[in-house]
Tab-separated table of C-alpha atoms in Angstrom:
chain	number	residue	atom	x	y	z
B	25	ARG	CA	62.081	60.241	104.680
B	26	TYR	CA	59.505	62.602	106.236
B	27	ALA	CA	57.105	61.239	108.822
B	28	PRO	CA	54.246	63.628	109.802
B	29	PRO	CA	54.742	64.633	113.433
B	30	CYS	CA	50.950	64.498	114.224
B	31	PRO	CA	48.170	62.154	113.001
B	32	THR	CA	46.109	65.064	111.556
B	33	MET	CA	48.634	65.766	108.788
B	34	GLN	CA	47.751	63.814	105.712
B	35	LYS	CA	50.484	64.953	103.383
B	36	PRO	CA	54.008	66.052	104.099
B	37	PRO	CA	54.553	69.787	103.632
B	38	PRO	CA	56.221	70.724	100.350
B	39	TRP	CA	59.481	71.669	102.030
B	40	ALA	CA	59.898	68.267	103.616
B	41	GLY	CA	62.506	67.332	101.031
B	42	SER	CA	64.470	70.632	101.288
B	43	SER	CA	68.131	70.549	101.868
B	44	ASP	CA	69.330	71.030	105.391
B	45	ALA	CA	71.113	74.382	104.501
B	46	ALA	CA	67.900	75.814	103.101
B	47	ALA	CA	65.906	74.740	106.078
B	48	ARG	CA	68.490	76.204	108.466
B	49	THR	CA	68.432	79.522	106.456
B	50	LEU	CA	64.679	79.668	106.848
B	51	GLU	CA	64.810	78.799	110.556
B	52	LEU	CA	67.379	81.651	110.992
B	53	LEU	CA	65.316	84.123	109.052
B	54	ALA	CA	62.289	83.250	111.311
B	55	GLY	CA	64.392	83.696	114.514
B	56	MET	CA	65.662	86.960	113.251
B	57	ALA	CA	62.181	88.139	112.645
B	58	VAL	CA	61.100	87.183	116.258
B	59	ALA	CA	64.152	88.864	117.631
B	60	GLN	CA	63.169	92.080	115.839
B	61	GLY	CA	59.703	92.117	117.431
B	62	ALA	CA	57.556	89.580	115.430
B	63	LEU	CA	54.988	87.650	117.527
B	64	HIS	CA	55.511	84.479	115.473
B	65	ALA	CA	57.469	83.467	112.326
B	66	GLY	CA	58.110	80.312	110.507
B	67	VAL	CA	57.921	78.380	107.321
B	68	VAL	CA	54.407	77.552	106.187
B	69	ALA	CA	52.941	76.501	102.936
B	70	LYS	CA	50.545	79.075	101.406
B	71	ARG	CA	47.971	78.234	98.769
B	72	SER	CA	48.224	80.385	95.729
B	73	ASP	CA	45.172	82.505	94.895
B	74	TRP	CA	44.786	81.354	91.349
B	75	VAL	CA	46.101	77.951	90.695
B	76	HIS	CA	45.568	76.691	94.269
B	77	THR	CA	49.035	75.156	94.525
B	78	TRP	CA	50.925	75.081	97.862
B	79	ASN	CA	54.118	77.042	97.928
B	80	GLU	CA	56.790	77.353	100.640
B	81	ARG	CA	56.797	80.794	102.298
B	82	LEU	CA	58.422	82.337	105.305
B	83	ALA	CA	55.498	83.896	107.196
B	84	ILE	CA	55.808	86.620	109.875
B	85	LEU	CA	53.145	87.830	112.232
B	86	SER	CA	53.511	91.209	113.864
B	87	THR	CA	50.983	93.215	115.829
B	88	GLU	CA	50.262	95.104	112.668
B	89	SER	CA	50.337	92.620	109.818
B	90	LEU	CA	50.770	88.989	108.512
B	91	THR	CA	53.433	89.004	105.847
B	92	TRP	CA	54.689	86.138	103.728
B	93	GLN	CA	57.463	85.930	101.241
B	94	ARG	CA	59.434	83.546	99.143
B	95	VAL	CA	63.118	82.868	100.091
B	96	LEU	CA	65.426	82.388	97.231
B	97	ALA	CA	69.074	81.519	97.669
B	98	GLY	CA	68.744	82.635	101.392
B	99	GLU	CA	67.290	86.072	100.413
B	100	PRO	CA	63.691	87.017	101.164
B	101	SER	CA	61.704	88.280	98.051
B	102	ASP	CA	58.300	88.927	96.703
B	103	GLU	CA	56.868	89.933	100.059
B	104	ARG	CA	53.130	90.163	100.499
B	105	ALA	CA	51.147	91.247	103.484
B	106	VAL	CA	47.645	91.746	104.957
B	107	ILE	CA	47.055	94.568	107.458
B	108	LEU	CA	45.452	93.059	110.553
B	109	HIS	CA	42.112	94.758	111.637
B	110	SER	CA	38.979	93.886	113.683
B	111	GLY	CA	37.008	92.802	110.550
B	112	MET	CA	39.161	89.740	109.899
B	113	SER	CA	38.268	86.243	110.862
B	114	LEU	CA	40.317	83.054	111.397
B	115	SER	CA	39.475	79.493	111.190
B	116	VAL	CA	41.019	76.207	111.051
B	117	ARG	CA	39.715	73.764	108.371
B	118	GLU	CA	40.434	70.032	107.751
B	119	GLN	CA	42.453	69.997	110.980
B	120	SER	CA	45.584	71.179	108.976
B	121	HIS	CA	44.714	74.528	107.329
B	122	LEU	CA	44.663	78.029	108.694
B	123	VAL	CA	42.301	80.318	106.840
B	124	VAL	CA	42.526	84.053	107.373
B	125	GLN	CA	39.613	85.897	105.915
B	126	PRO	CA	40.167	89.677	105.506
B	127	ALA	CA	36.907	91.564	105.127
B	128	GLY	CA	35.994	92.018	101.419
B	129	ARG	CA	39.016	89.921	100.190
B	130	ALA	CA	39.386	86.311	99.248
B	131	PRO	CA	40.525	83.998	102.047
B	132	ILE	CA	44.223	83.347	102.518
B	133	TRP	CA	45.105	79.760	103.127
B	134	PHE	CA	48.143	78.553	105.083
B	135	ARG	CA	49.369	75.042	106.089
B	136	ALA	CA	51.882	74.520	108.884
B	137	GLY	CA	54.415	71.794	109.095
B	138	SER	CA	52.923	70.212	112.103
B	139	GLY	CA	49.820	70.105	114.369
B	140	PRO	CA	51.660	72.063	117.161
B	141	GLU	CA	52.875	74.648	114.735
B	142	LEU	CA	49.330	75.164	113.337
B	143	GLN	CA	48.199	75.639	116.971
B	144	ALA	CA	50.858	78.152	117.598
B	145	TRP	CA	49.838	80.227	114.558
B	146	GLU	CA	46.131	79.967	115.470
B	147	SER	CA	46.857	80.977	119.017
B	148	GLU	CA	49.141	83.967	118.198
B	149	LEU	CA	46.935	85.278	115.416
B	150	GLY	CA	43.690	84.566	117.123
B	151	GLU	CA	44.891	86.498	120.195
B	152	VAL	CA	45.727	89.592	118.151
B	153	LEU	CA	42.381	89.573	116.124
B	154	ALA	CA	40.390	89.064	119.379
B	155	THR	CA	42.106	92.011	120.928
B	156	LEU	CA	41.430	94.081	117.839
B	157	ARG	CA	37.710	93.024	117.905
B	158	GLU	CA	37.380	93.825	121.545
B	159	GLU	CA	38.924	97.300	121.348
B	160	ALA	CA	37.027	98.255	118.145
B	161	ASP	CA	33.683	97.218	119.810
B	162	LEU	CA	34.625	99.356	122.791
B	163	ALA	CA	35.338	102.337	120.522
B	164	ARG	CA	32.238	101.875	118.669
B	165	ALA	CA	30.130	101.640	121.952
B	166	ILE	CA	31.598	105.014	123.023
B	167	MET	CA	30.727	106.545	119.808
B	168	ARG	CA	27.048	105.295	120.077
B	169	GLU	CA	26.870	106.805	123.551
B	170	ARG	CA	27.963	110.293	122.246
B	171	PRO	CA	25.989	110.623	118.949
B	172	GLU	CA	25.800	114.398	119.597
B	173	LEU	CA	29.726	114.536	119.334
B	174	MET	CA	30.735	111.781	116.932
B	175	ASP	CA	29.166	110.250	113.927
B	176	PRO	CA	29.083	106.501	114.475
B	177	ALA	CA	28.489	105.857	110.774
B	178	CYS	CA	31.955	107.309	109.947
B	179	PHE	CA	34.283	104.896	111.933
B	180	HIS	CA	37.603	103.891	110.572
B	181	GLU	CA	40.199	101.625	112.398
B	182	ALA	CA	43.730	102.973	111.910
B	183	PRO	CA	45.952	100.058	112.663
B	184	HIS	CA	48.995	101.338	110.768
B	185	ALA	CA	49.161	104.604	112.910
B	186	GLY	CA	51.995	103.338	115.099
B	187	SER	CA	49.653	102.244	117.795
B	188	ARG	CA	51.041	98.776	118.490
B	189	ASN	CA	53.832	98.279	120.974
B	190	ILE	CA	56.311	95.989	119.172
B	191	ARG	CA	58.729	95.679	121.991
B	192	GLU	CA	56.142	94.424	124.374
B	193	ARG	CA	54.745	92.272	121.629
B	194	ARG	CA	51.203	93.203	122.221
B	195	LEU	CA	48.561	95.647	121.146
B	196	ASN	CA	48.488	98.994	123.026
B	197	LYS	CA	46.652	102.269	122.434
B	198	LEU	CA	44.768	101.486	119.231
B	199	PHE	CA	43.552	104.367	117.247
B	200	TYR	CA	40.194	105.093	115.476
B	201	LEU	CA	39.000	107.835	113.257
B	202	THR	CA	35.544	109.431	113.098
B	203	SER	CA	33.982	112.546	111.957
B	204	ALA	CA	32.248	115.186	114.055
B	205	ALA	CA	28.483	114.881	114.349
B	206	GLN	CA	26.513	117.079	112.055
B	207	THR	CA	24.565	118.682	114.988
B	208	GLN	CA	26.215	121.115	117.478
B	209	PRO	CA	26.789	119.553	120.810
B	210	THR	CA	24.821	120.789	123.851
B	211	PRO	CA	26.746	122.465	126.634
B	212	GLN	CA	25.885	119.492	128.951
B	213	ALA	CA	27.483	116.972	126.452
B	214	LEU	CA	30.668	119.061	126.361
B	215	CYS	CA	30.871	119.246	130.142
B	216	SER	CA	30.369	115.475	130.556
B	217	LEU	CA	33.596	114.804	128.554
B	218	THR	CA	35.772	116.242	131.390
């Protein structure tokens, strides 16, 4: 019988009654994902968007996205993902739920199998999102300082542009897009760029 590993867990996770073979398969898939460059991977319960039921999923966090998928007969299927960007927020609710809030989308709810696992997800995902916010804030500040060259109103984060270093498991050289300012730059502004 399942016993919650920490006092904050009120209910056992839905996979607590899973067979040993299925649990080992999920652990192996999570380990393979980390070996291939994922920051964190493991089995979580994800709340469905419409019915709000909790379903077992293999979740994988990379420097670019958070993906989750069903695993049927040892094979991943039905993969879903959210691309990470600076406008996302992260919170822990009820001491057992991790809520990811993409800008302009419904929140995505996850529940880890234990308190330490929840903390690991929060730490890894929180670190990536904090770095994305810091870098985007810096890029926006540079754009505001150079309004004669760049239009700060036309700012776009490009997280999918191959800018993350998967082998080092950290964010590196993030890219942003903007458009040229509508006015012609002065010669002094062009010289100050060098």
